[in-house]
Amino acid sequence: MSPATGDDAARIPLAIIGIALLLLSTFTVAMVGASRLASQQYGPAGELGRMDELLFTARGDLGRALNYAVLQSCDDVGRSPLIQGIDSNGSGYRIVDDFYEIERITVLATDFFDEYLDANYRFLPGDTRVAGAFRTGNVTLSVIEATVERGFEHPLWAAYDEADTYFVASVPLNITIPDMNGGFAVVPVRIETLVTTRYPLLRSLAEEFEGRLNGASPLTLDVTAGTVAYTWARGYLQYATGEPENIIDNEHMALMANGAIMLEQASTFNSVDPMGLAHFGVETLLALLPDGESVDRTTELMKEVGKTWWMEHQNVNWQQDALDSTADAGDAMLALNRERSYEFNLSGIVQEEWTNFLFDGELKRAIADAYTANLALEIGREVTYSYHVSPPGENWSYAGAEPWEVDSFHVNEELFFPDAEQGYLECVNYSVQRSRQFVYVHDDGGQTAYTTERMGEHIWLNISCPVYSNSAGTSNDITNPFQAVRLDQSGGYVDPNLNDAASAYRDAIGLNHSIGSRDSRTLLYDILVNNRSGYTDGAVVLSREVVCGHNHWVEYLSWEHLGDIRNATGDIGISILERDYFDPGDMMIQAGSQLDAVLRARSGELLGRANFTNDDGMFESAGTKAVYSAGASFFGQFGNVSGMFENAAAGLAETVDTALENTAQSELDTDTLIGQMNDSRSLLDYEFVLPLGSEINLTFPEYPGWSETVRVGLDQTPDYLNTTYYSDEYTGYDCYTMKVKNICLFTIQLGDVADMLIGSGFDLLDREVLLLIDGLFSRADEFVNTTLGNEIEGFVTNITGDLKDELVDSIYSRIANDSELGAIFDNDDLTGIIGDYLDEFGRGEIIHGLADGSLIDGLAETLRGQRAFIAAYLAGTAEPYLAEYLDYLCQRAGELAREACVEAISGLMHELKDEIQQIYLEFSEQLEEEVKAGVDGVLSELGELAFSGLPILPPFGWWFTINVWYVEVQGDIPGLTVYDTGNHPHMSPLFGHQPQVYVREFAPVFNASGDLIGYNLPVHYKVQTASFILVPPGGGGVGDRTGGWEEASEGFEQDDTSGA
Amino acid sequence: MGEGNRGYSTMVDALAFLVLVSVAALFLAPVLFPATSEPAPGMQEQLARAALAGLVDARVSEFNHSMVPVFVSEFIQDMGVHLDSSELTSTFVNQLFNHRLLHRTYADLLCDYAASQFYVGIAGEMGVNVLTSSYRHGLENELQDYFSSSLGPFWAWSLQVAWEPFTGVPVGGYATFGHPQPSSAWCSSIQVSMPNRAIMDTEEIREVINPFTGNITRARSVESVERQVESAFEALTDEILNTTLVPFIGPLFDWVDDFSGANSMLRLNESLLSDIEIRQSLEYGFTPDVDEGGSNSLDIDGFRGFLKTMILERNRQFLHDFSAMLAPIIESGTASGESVQDFLAMSLGERFPSSRARLSLQIWEAGTS
């Protein structure tokens, strides 16, 4: 019973419920099954999934087709990139960005993609899933940039660390899909795909590579480093041993430049051309090693000889290559690494200033200054009486006054003060009566009346000397300046001092006790009547400087003192290590600064003031001060040593700049040159092991987690860039793959430089030139009837024939203009004296005497020995110190003759410049023949006498010798193919796949319509640089003695390198 | 009903209820709890299609294949370089002969493989280009990985790629990967773009065939139509072989000429030449090489002639049927000359589908055969 109702009839049997459940289950099964069937076959959700699937598949395949289209475009464009476009006028222009390339690729890719659409997405029978795809816009490309991390980096100038790497291509399409109703649904889509070639990366790298080969570029640093290596390794050995004769050789330059270009390949691509590297090894052996001559230069050789010998020379090591290029790498290493200390002393400057001081009047001026007094007249007036007659009265007007007239005067007192105790040298007291008349005119105009004014005065005229002996920076520092003194401590000489200063002053201003006549009144008259303004009481007027007389022992002692200073100062020197001062200009400036400091420190000792003064610092006499002052004045010439060296440094830079501009036609300047050398210097510390396809890591900042590697392969044609004419079989491109020029800027063979060097100073380069000629002349029998022999004979004839006249003219010109010697010697005297001297020399002895300096020394000594001649001239004079004066004049004549000789011989050398150049040229050529023939003949023995270089710096001494080589390397790489060997995106029927390439070679470039749009061009490179070397002074200097001053490889005269 | 019967009746109800619930459960069970190991009809097709579509879209981040080492050795020695372990030569070798592909789709890899295979199905299956043999091995591994992850462990698969640039001629690229498929396997296929572009577009085909079919609308018999269509097709075949075969396969023959070491690897086996028809065709195309014991080496001109013969022969029936279909249309005058020419160009051009290949995937339950 139901608890609720208690009616069992209301109960539903469980079986009924079970039947209901069974029916419900059946229904559920049927519904679920129907639903599944519908969803699989007919349902809306199933239709949508099917269309999505069709679209998904179509999008995927169209993306692939788009990738293929762009791949093929990149393949085409990579094989013939557009480097030089043609504008509407048909003129070529350089493509400077990748805009045109992307444009080309998109145009091509659009065409290619259309072909895929036409072939695969139109009217396809069978199981085509979409009815068609129609492009609604052009293919566009965007770039994915990667961060580039290289295993091999250029140590000074790393390649860019970012590069375009991939394209993403996209294109808008309408895709038509068949629907269930037999119609079509049009779905607009944008297909976007990663293009699976790294063409952008290859182009970026290739562009960067060419950029690194031109202008202010890493290649410039590389070539500079190589040039420096060769210059130094071979230059220092030449200075030490005389060999090699030719320091910079074009074959070496070509080798070095090939290495530099490969270094840039490695720095950019982390790879070099394997065959190029092998050839480099071969060429290194051939060019540098002694046994290289016996090796045949062929590719076949590489497998015949075996791997070891050439593989050992594949690495780029300019330092070692340069050492190997000498005949003796060991000695070259020693010479290179020798610690060179450059001595800078003042001897050259002292000699130059000594001459100037003596012969330009400086000594005379120094003596005169010591004997100079500045005097003045001080006036005192005291009126003793004065009266004036009254004017005439009314109706008379004052019309003026007549001048004062001296009515009478006399000297009351005259005082002399030899020691200027009162501040005056002399005081004179006059009593004066003077008068004058006033003029009056009557108002009627007709009458004149006079009245008289009378005055009595005492007038003092005091001669003062406020300043005397103002020299060497001091004045008024003589013990008894106005008295003659005997110098017991200085040879007992009598010094008149300034004892005639007052009289000299009176003479100078015209003051004596006379008032003159009425028509010719004197200074005294004017002072006494005070008609002129200024002669009032208390006035100091008529300042005058007077030079007092002196005895000639002053010149004698001054000469002695100057000689001591000259010798002591000339010995002052400092040494500087080259390694501390890479820039010679900096080294010179530093040398000047250090010398200046030494001079300042030693000035007191050298001048020896204490030797000339008493304990109070007062000079014993004007003469002693004159001697001191002469020394101080001479010493003062060196006060600007720093400035001199700075000027010399600037002069060096200017000289090099001029040579670069005039001789090498280069716009390089010294600053740039020094900068390049400084920058590249550290490259010499490296031995570059060139990579053959090292991995470059790429990461993509915009896509975190994406990284990959790339290995680049290079194929360069030809494998080795040499200086012979090259014709590319494949492209027909003709060119010089490498043109090398080196110019040794400072060599006598060179016109402008010869002008600059020859005659710049006999003691320097002229003497070195004459040493070579003397050496050749002494062995003239070995050159009889040769061009060189004839040149030497002609030179000797000319120089000996003209020498006597030139010397007489020069010495006479000097002496005639000398204030002290001019009156003593005339032309005939000198002709006789010089002629007698030269008659003692034979032709060869003259050259020898000029070369070793003995001829000049002898001639100076001859003039210095004319004591009797000079004494005879002075016999009639009342010279109290004749012996001393004679000594002085003889010394002076000798020095003057020396200077005149240097000048005369320098002039002669300059006149004979062409002959000298010709001798050097012949010598150089014949020496080169000897070297090539392996003959160790007389020319080889004399080779180190053939001076080359620029002595630094006449006329201030020879501190070091410098030479500069200008180097220019340029050319084309006719074929350069860059392979992405880390990705092979292009299908190859033979190999399965092939890599993306980027080819630089000469080829016309056409657009899709077949129109010429420009050219692909070979990679061009050009470097201009220079290197210098410093060697110590003397010897033969440093420079190319064979091979000519300018060595240019074949074809360098052509401006245009493209031969196609 | 008495009290005693009431208890009995309740028991019967309960038993009946339990029986009916159990029956309902038996009905519902397959629906509510379907067996996961037993695929439902349609799911197989969906899986196959999805896996096939994935091949077109999914990319392999890196794929490598290399050439046969024996060729590398001979190739380098022919270049005059000693093969050793130095960096120079090893790098050189790697750069030349190891191929690395980045970011390519599976379909790319399959199509590129087909395009470089030089399959010649003359008498038995033979891939001529043995240089790319490691390519296949790499592909097999990649595909195995792909299908393992996309299909799971319960499905077996077989994938075919077929590139037949000359319809009906067994020359091109064919390859099968995976397992032999049972007859119950579900097959899904798609056409995909090849790296090779279309040989000619319709306009170019028209230019080639027009000299032969320009007057076809005046033909008054099937035989006349067929003659013109056959002439046009032969001219088209010549043009296509000249413009594509030589640059496409030519490098292989050049390479054979250049490197004698590779030549021996590219011999046609004498035993394959059993078919008299093929033998006669080859007599024109393959130059006897007496030094190699009478085997024949490949020659591009001979191969071209051989292919032309094959193409014409294998399309003869198609051309006959096509002409028979075309003749009434022409005779009826319902089609313009221009449209007939277009139709001809498209139809004949379709016989050279070089720009697409077919990918076919069969899947079936693993463990059945």
mmCIF file of N, CA and C in Angstrom, chain A residues 474-563:
data_model
loop_
_atom_site.group_PDB
_atom_site.id
_atom_site.type_symbol
_atom_site.label_atom_id
_atom_site.label_comp_id
_atom_site.label_asym_id
_atom_site.label_seq_id
_atom_site.Cartn_x
_atom_site.Cartn_y
_atom_site.Cartn_z
ATOM 1 N N THR A 474 120.295 92.277 -18.489
ATOM 2 C CA THR A 474 120.555 93.070 -17.284
ATOM 3 C C THR A 474 121.172 94.394 -17.695
ATOM 4 N N SER A 475 121.219 95.319 -16.762
ATOM 5 C CA SER A 475 121.856 96.616 -17.018
ATOM 6 C C SER A 475 122.392 97.147 -15.701
ATOM 7 N N ASN A 476 123.210 98.170 -15.859
ATOM 8 C CA ASN A 476 123.745 98.865 -14.677
ATOM 9 C C ASN A 476 124.417 97.891 -13.701
ATOM 10 N N ASP A 477 125.123 96.932 -14.277
ATOM 11 C CA ASP A 477 125.722 95.930 -13.405
ATOM 12 C C ASP A 477 127.224 95.799 -13.663
ATOM 13 N N ILE A 478 127.852 96.986 -13.785
ATOM 14 C CA ILE A 478 129.313 97.033 -13.937
ATOM 15 C C ILE A 478 129.870 97.794 -12.736
ATOM 16 N N THR A 479 130.956 97.271 -12.228
ATOM 17 C CA THR A 479 131.476 97.828 -10.973
ATOM 18 C C THR A 479 131.841 99.314 -11.098
ATOM 19 N N ASN A 480 132.683 99.635 -12.028
ATOM 20 C CA ASN A 480 133.046 101.034 -12.258
ATOM 21 C C ASN A 480 132.806 101.350 -13.712
ATOM 22 N N PRO A 481 131.569 101.637 -14.010
ATOM 23 C CA PRO A 481 131.213 101.656 -15.431
ATOM 24 C C PRO A 481 131.846 102.803 -16.203
ATOM 25 N N PHE A 482 132.110 103.888 -15.560
ATOM 26 C CA PHE A 482 132.510 105.071 -16.331
ATOM 27 C C PHE A 482 133.992 105.390 -16.171
ATOM 28 N N GLN A 483 134.702 104.365 -15.678
ATOM 29 C CA GLN A 483 136.135 104.542 -15.550
ATOM 30 C C GLN A 483 136.839 103.401 -16.269
ATOM 31 N N ALA A 484 137.954 103.710 -16.862
ATOM 32 C CA ALA A 484 138.794 102.667 -17.453
ATOM 33 C C ALA A 484 139.383 101.840 -16.313
ATOM 34 N N VAL A 485 139.385 100.517 -16.546
ATOM 35 C CA VAL A 485 139.922 99.650 -15.502
ATOM 36 C C VAL A 485 140.891 98.646 -16.123
ATOM 37 N N ARG A 486 141.757 98.141 -15.314
ATOM 38 C CA ARG A 486 142.675 97.090 -15.753
ATOM 39 C C ARG A 486 142.172 95.768 -15.175
ATOM 40 N N LEU A 487 142.033 94.811 -16.062
ATOM 41 C CA LEU A 487 141.432 93.553 -15.654
ATOM 42 C C LEU A 487 142.536 92.574 -15.295
ATOM 43 N N ASP A 488 142.910 92.638 -14.058
ATOM 44 C CA ASP A 488 144.021 91.790 -13.640
ATOM 45 C C ASP A 488 143.667 90.305 -13.735
ATOM 46 N N GLN A 489 142.414 89.985 -13.549
ATOM 47 C CA GLN A 489 142.027 88.563 -13.582
ATOM 48 C C GLN A 489 141.634 88.086 -14.969
ATOM 49 N N SER A 490 141.688 88.977 -15.932
ATOM 50 C CA SER A 490 141.296 88.591 -17.294
ATOM 51 C C SER A 490 142.398 88.967 -18.276
ATOM 52 N N GLY A 491 143.570 88.584 -17.955
ATOM 53 C CA GLY A 491 144.691 88.783 -18.875
ATOM 54 C C GLY A 491 145.315 90.144 -18.801
ATOM 55 N N GLY A 492 144.915 90.939 -17.808
ATOM 56 C CA GLY A 492 145.519 92.249 -17.652
ATOM 57 C C GLY A 492 145.077 93.233 -18.714
ATOM 58 N N TYR A 493 143.997 92.887 -19.418
ATOM 59 C CA TYR A 493 143.526 93.809 -20.437
ATOM 60 C C TYR A 493 142.978 95.076 -19.784
ATOM 61 N N VAL A 494 143.170 96.188 -20.494
ATOM 62 C CA VAL A 494 142.610 97.460 -20.039
ATOM 63 C C VAL A 494 141.273 97.657 -20.744
ATOM 64 N N ASP A 495 140.308 97.974 -19.903
ATOM 65 C CA ASP A 495 138.976 98.181 -20.470
ATOM 66 C C ASP A 495 138.585 99.627 -20.237
ATOM 67 N N PRO A 496 138.359 100.380 -21.278
ATOM 68 C CA PRO A 496 137.984 101.787 -21.072
ATOM 69 C C PRO A 496 136.581 101.921 -20.484
ATOM 70 N N ASN A 497 135.874 100.837 -20.472
ATOM 71 C CA ASN A 497 134.501 100.892 -19.962
ATOM 72 C C ASN A 497 133.700 101.974 -20.689
ATOM 73 N N LEU A 498 132.876 102.695 -19.922
ATOM 74 C CA LEU A 498 132.030 103.723 -20.534
ATOM 75 C C LEU A 498 132.564 105.106 -20.187
ATOM 76 N N ASN A 499 133.871 105.208 -20.082
ATOM 77 C CA ASN A 499 134.414 106.469 -19.602
ATOM 78 C C ASN A 499 134.236 107.609 -20.585
ATOM 79 N N ASP A 500 133.948 107.311 -21.770
ATOM 80 C CA ASP A 500 133.693 108.401 -22.707
ATOM 81 C C ASP A 500 132.206 108.573 -22.986
ATOM 82 N N ALA A 501 131.428 108.078 -22.077
ATOM 83 C CA ALA A 501 129.978 108.134 -22.317
ATOM 84 C C ALA A 501 129.477 109.575 -22.354
ATOM 85 N N ALA A 502 129.897 110.405 -21.360
ATOM 86 C CA ALA A 502 129.380 111.782 -21.298
ATOM 87 C C ALA A 502 129.824 112.582 -22.510
ATOM 88 N N SER A 503 131.100 112.456 -22.830
ATOM 89 C CA SER A 503 131.558 113.210 -23.997
ATOM 90 C C SER A 503 130.867 112.708 -25.259
ATOM 91 N N ALA A 504 130.704 111.410 -25.291
ATOM 92 C CA ALA A 504 129.992 110.874 -26.458
ATOM 93 C C ALA A 504 128.559 111.404 -26.495
ATOM 94 N N TYR A 505 127.991 111.566 -25.306
ATOM 95 C CA TYR A 505 126.630 112.091 -25.238
ATOM 96 C C TYR A 505 126.595 113.539 -25.706
ATOM 97 N N ARG A 506 127.542 114.313 -25.173
ATOM 98 C CA ARG A 506 127.593 115.719 -25.603
ATOM 99 C C ARG A 506 127.721 115.805 -27.121
ATOM 100 N N ASP A 507 128.608 114.934 -27.632
ATOM 101 C CA ASP A 507 128.767 114.948 -29.092
ATOM 102 C C ASP A 507 127.452 114.574 -29.776
ATOM 103 N N ALA A 508 126.816 113.642 -29.162
ATOM 104 C CA ALA A 508 125.587 113.155 -29.803
ATOM 105 C C ALA A 508 124.510 114.235 -29.831
ATOM 106 N N ILE A 509 124.408 115.037 -28.765
ATOM 107 C CA ILE A 509 123.324 116.043 -28.747
ATOM 108 C C ILE A 509 123.832 117.424 -29.148
ATOM 109 N N GLY A 510 125.149 117.545 -29.304
ATOM 110 C CA GLY A 510 125.713 118.838 -29.725
ATOM 111 C C GLY A 510 125.746 119.863 -28.603
ATOM 112 N N LEU A 511 126.160 119.410 -27.437
ATOM 113 C CA LEU A 511 126.178 120.328 -26.284
ATOM 114 C C LEU A 511 127.620 120.643 -25.899
ATOM 115 N N ASN A 512 127.908 121.951 -25.961
ATOM 116 C CA ASN A 512 129.206 122.414 -25.438
ATOM 117 C C ASN A 512 128.988 123.794 -24.817
ATOM 118 N N HIS A 513 130.050 124.513 -24.532
ATOM 119 C CA HIS A 513 129.901 125.789 -23.823
ATOM 120 C C HIS A 513 129.667 126.951 -24.749
ATOM 121 N N SER A 514 129.448 126.691 -26.004
ATOM 122 C CA SER A 514 129.244 127.791 -26.953
ATOM 123 C C SER A 514 127.758 127.998 -27.189
ATOM 124 N N ILE A 515 127.383 129.288 -27.308
ATOM 125 C CA ILE A 515 125.976 129.562 -27.641
ATOM 126 C C ILE A 515 125.835 129.911 -29.121
ATOM 127 N N GLY A 516 126.982 129.923 -29.815
ATOM 128 C CA GLY A 516 126.938 130.147 -31.251
ATOM 129 C C GLY A 516 126.750 131.618 -31.604
ATOM 130 N N SER A 517 126.527 131.790 -32.874
ATOM 131 C CA SER A 517 126.328 133.154 -33.362
ATOM 132 C C SER A 517 124.827 133.461 -33.408
ATOM 133 N N ARG A 518 124.524 134.710 -33.766
ATOM 134 C CA ARG A 518 123.113 135.095 -33.814
ATOM 135 C C ARG A 518 122.349 134.270 -34.834
ATOM 136 N N ASP A 519 123.070 133.982 -35.958
ATOM 137 C CA ASP A 519 122.390 133.222 -37.012
ATOM 138 C C ASP A 519 122.513 131.714 -36.828
ATOM 139 N N SER A 520 123.396 131.308 -35.975
ATOM 140 C CA SER A 520 123.584 129.866 -35.795
ATOM 141 C C SER A 520 123.700 129.554 -34.318
ATOM 142 N N ARG A 521 122.572 129.564 -33.688
ATOM 143 C CA ARG A 521 122.541 129.391 -32.251
ATOM 144 C C ARG A 521 122.664 127.910 -31.895
ATOM 145 N N THR A 522 123.296 127.614 -30.812
ATOM 146 C CA THR A 522 123.529 126.223 -30.413
ATOM 147 C C THR A 522 122.440 125.754 -29.464
ATOM 148 N N LEU A 523 122.574 124.425 -29.110
ATOM 149 C CA LEU A 523 121.646 123.839 -28.141
ATOM 150 C C LEU A 523 121.746 124.580 -26.813
ATOM 151 N N LEU A 524 122.991 124.960 -26.431
ATOM 152 C CA LEU A 524 123.164 125.644 -25.157
ATOM 153 C C LEU A 524 122.386 126.953 -25.140
ATOM 154 N N TYR A 525 122.428 127.716 -26.242
ATOM 155 C CA TYR A 525 121.689 128.970 -26.334
ATOM 156 C C TYR A 525 120.208 128.735 -26.063
ATOM 157 N N ASP A 526 119.666 127.658 -26.775
ATOM 158 C CA ASP A 526 118.235 127.378 -26.620
ATOM 159 C C ASP A 526 117.895 127.022 -25.169
ATOM 160 N N ILE A 527 118.803 126.269 -24.561
ATOM 161 C CA ILE A 527 118.523 125.883 -23.177
ATOM 162 C C ILE A 527 118.574 127.116 -22.269
ATOM 163 N N LEU A 528 119.575 127.937 -22.499
ATOM 164 C CA LEU A 528 119.767 129.078 -21.598
ATOM 165 C C LEU A 528 118.592 130.056 -21.688
ATOM 166 N N VAL A 529 118.127 130.333 -22.873
ATOM 167 C CA VAL A 529 117.038 131.312 -22.993
ATOM 168 C C VAL A 529 115.677 130.645 -22.814
ATOM 169 N N ASN A 530 115.678 129.287 -22.879
ATOM 170 C CA ASN A 530 114.424 128.548 -22.663
ATOM 171 C C ASN A 530 113.330 129.004 -23.617
ATOM 172 N N ASN A 531 113.776 129.321 -24.843
ATOM 173 C CA ASN A 531 112.764 129.717 -25.819
ATOM 174 C C ASN A 531 111.894 128.560 -26.291
ATOM 175 N N ARG A 532 112.443 127.426 -26.118
ATOM 176 C CA ARG A 532 111.637 126.275 -26.552
ATOM 177 C C ARG A 532 111.030 125.619 -25.327
ATOM 178 N N SER A 533 109.896 125.086 -25.518
ATOM 179 C CA SER A 533 109.261 124.413 -24.398
ATOM 180 C C SER A 533 110.064 123.188 -24.035
ATOM 181 N N GLY A 534 110.085 122.843 -22.821
ATOM 182 C CA GLY A 534 110.755 121.622 -22.382
ATOM 183 C C GLY A 534 111.992 121.894 -21.577
ATOM 184 N N TYR A 535 112.626 122.996 -21.775
ATOM 185 C CA TYR A 535 113.857 123.269 -21.030
ATOM 186 C C TYR A 535 113.538 124.007 -19.731
ATOM 187 N N THR A 536 112.531 123.553 -19.088
ATOM 188 C CA THR A 536 112.100 124.208 -17.851
ATOM 189 C C THR A 536 112.803 123.584 -16.664
ATOM 190 N N ASP A 537 112.572 124.194 -15.577
ATOM 191 C CA ASP A 537 113.197 123.690 -14.357
ATOM 192 C C ASP A 537 112.709 122.267 -14.068
ATOM 193 N N GLY A 538 113.634 121.408 -13.834
ATOM 194 C CA GLY A 538 113.289 120.014 -13.502
ATOM 195 C C GLY A 538 113.103 119.117 -14.697
ATOM 196 N N ALA A 539 113.166 119.667 -15.902
ATOM 197 C CA ALA A 539 112.924 118.823 -17.082
ATOM 198 C C ALA A 539 114.115 117.906 -17.337
ATOM 199 N N VAL A 540 113.793 116.683 -17.821
ATOM 200 C CA VAL A 540 114.825 115.735 -18.267
ATOM 201 C C VAL A 540 114.636 115.570 -19.769
ATOM 202 N N VAL A 541 115.603 115.968 -20.504
ATOM 203 C CA VAL A 541 115.432 116.027 -21.959
ATOM 204 C C VAL A 541 116.625 115.389 -22.655
ATOM 205 N N LEU A 542 116.411 115.232 -23.967
ATOM 206 C CA LEU A 542 117.492 114.833 -24.866
ATOM 207 C C LEU A 542 118.117 113.493 -24.483
ATOM 208 N N SER A 543 117.234 112.513 -24.278
ATOM 209 C CA SER A 543 117.734 111.160 -23.995
ATOM 210 C C SER A 543 118.423 110.612 -25.240
ATOM 211 N N ARG A 544 119.541 110.023 -25.054
ATOM 212 C CA ARG A 544 120.287 109.464 -26.172
ATOM 213 C C ARG A 544 120.975 108.182 -25.724
ATOM 214 N N GLU A 545 121.123 107.268 -26.704
ATOM 215 C CA GLU A 545 121.892 106.049 -26.439
ATOM 216 C C GLU A 545 123.223 106.200 -27.154
ATOM 217 N N VAL A 546 124.258 105.989 -26.432
ATOM 218 C CA VAL A 546 125.569 106.107 -27.061
ATOM 219 C C VAL A 546 126.325 104.812 -26.853
ATOM 220 N N VAL A 547 127.129 104.483 -27.848
ATOM 221 C CA VAL A 547 127.955 103.283 -27.765
ATOM 222 C C VAL A 547 129.391 103.734 -27.561
ATOM 223 N N CYS A 548 129.946 103.226 -26.520
ATOM 224 C CA CYS A 548 131.303 103.639 -26.193
ATOM 225 C C CYS A 548 132.316 102.725 -26.878
ATOM 226 N N GLY A 549 133.471 103.202 -26.988
ATOM 227 C CA GLY A 549 134.513 102.431 -27.653
ATOM 228 C C GLY A 549 135.021 101.286 -26.790
ATOM 229 N N HIS A 550 135.603 100.257 -27.479
ATOM 230 C CA HIS A 550 136.155 99.134 -26.726
ATOM 231 C C HIS A 550 137.438 98.683 -27.404
ATOM 232 N N ASN A 551 138.179 97.856 -26.720
ATOM 233 C CA ASN A 551 139.394 97.303 -27.298
ATOM 234 C C ASN A 551 139.097 95.949 -27.921
ATOM 235 N N HIS A 552 139.920 95.528 -28.917
ATOM 236 C CA HIS A 552 139.614 94.319 -29.684
ATOM 237 C C HIS A 552 139.884 93.022 -28.948
ATOM 238 N N TRP A 553 140.440 93.172 -27.748
ATOM 239 C CA TRP A 553 140.534 91.928 -26.974
ATOM 240 C C TRP A 553 139.143 91.395 -26.625
ATOM 241 N N VAL A 554 138.165 92.293 -26.667
ATOM 242 C CA VAL A 554 136.801 91.851 -26.376
ATOM 243 C C VAL A 554 136.351 90.829 -27.439
ATOM 244 N N GLU A 555 136.582 91.100 -28.753
ATOM 245 C CA GLU A 555 136.233 90.137 -29.800
ATOM 246 C C GLU A 555 136.989 88.819 -29.597
ATOM 247 N N TYR A 556 138.253 88.999 -29.275
ATOM 248 C CA TYR A 556 139.086 87.809 -29.113
ATOM 249 C C TYR A 556 138.541 86.899 -28.007
ATOM 250 N N LEU A 557 138.268 87.558 -26.818
ATOM 251 C CA LEU A 557 137.752 86.745 -25.704
ATOM 252 C C LEU A 557 136.345 86.224 -25.994
ATOM 253 N N SER A 558 135.573 87.039 -26.685
ATOM 254 C CA SER A 558 134.212 86.587 -27.030
ATOM 255 C C SER A 558 134.276 85.342 -27.917
ATOM 256 N N TRP A 559 135.146 85.382 -28.910
ATOM 257 C CA TRP A 559 135.305 84.226 -29.811
ATOM 258 C C TRP A 559 135.656 82.977 -29.021
ATOM 259 N N GLU A 560 136.585 83.197 -28.077
ATOM 260 C CA GLU A 560 137.008 82.055 -27.260
ATOM 261 C C GLU A 560 135.824 81.528 -26.443
ATOM 262 N N HIS A 561 135.115 82.473 -25.842
ATOM 263 C CA HIS A 561 133.988 82.085 -24.991
ATOM 264 C C HIS A 561 132.883 81.416 -25.814
ATOM 265 N N LEU A 562 132.609 82.000 -26.976
ATOM 266 C CA LEU A 562 131.583 81.415 -27.845
ATOM 267 C C LEU A 562 131.993 80.023 -28.291
ATOM 268 N N GLY A 563 133.263 79.877 -28.570
ATOM 269 C CA GLY A 563 133.749 78.547 -28.977
ATOM 270 C C GLY A 563 133.497 77.519 -27.893
#
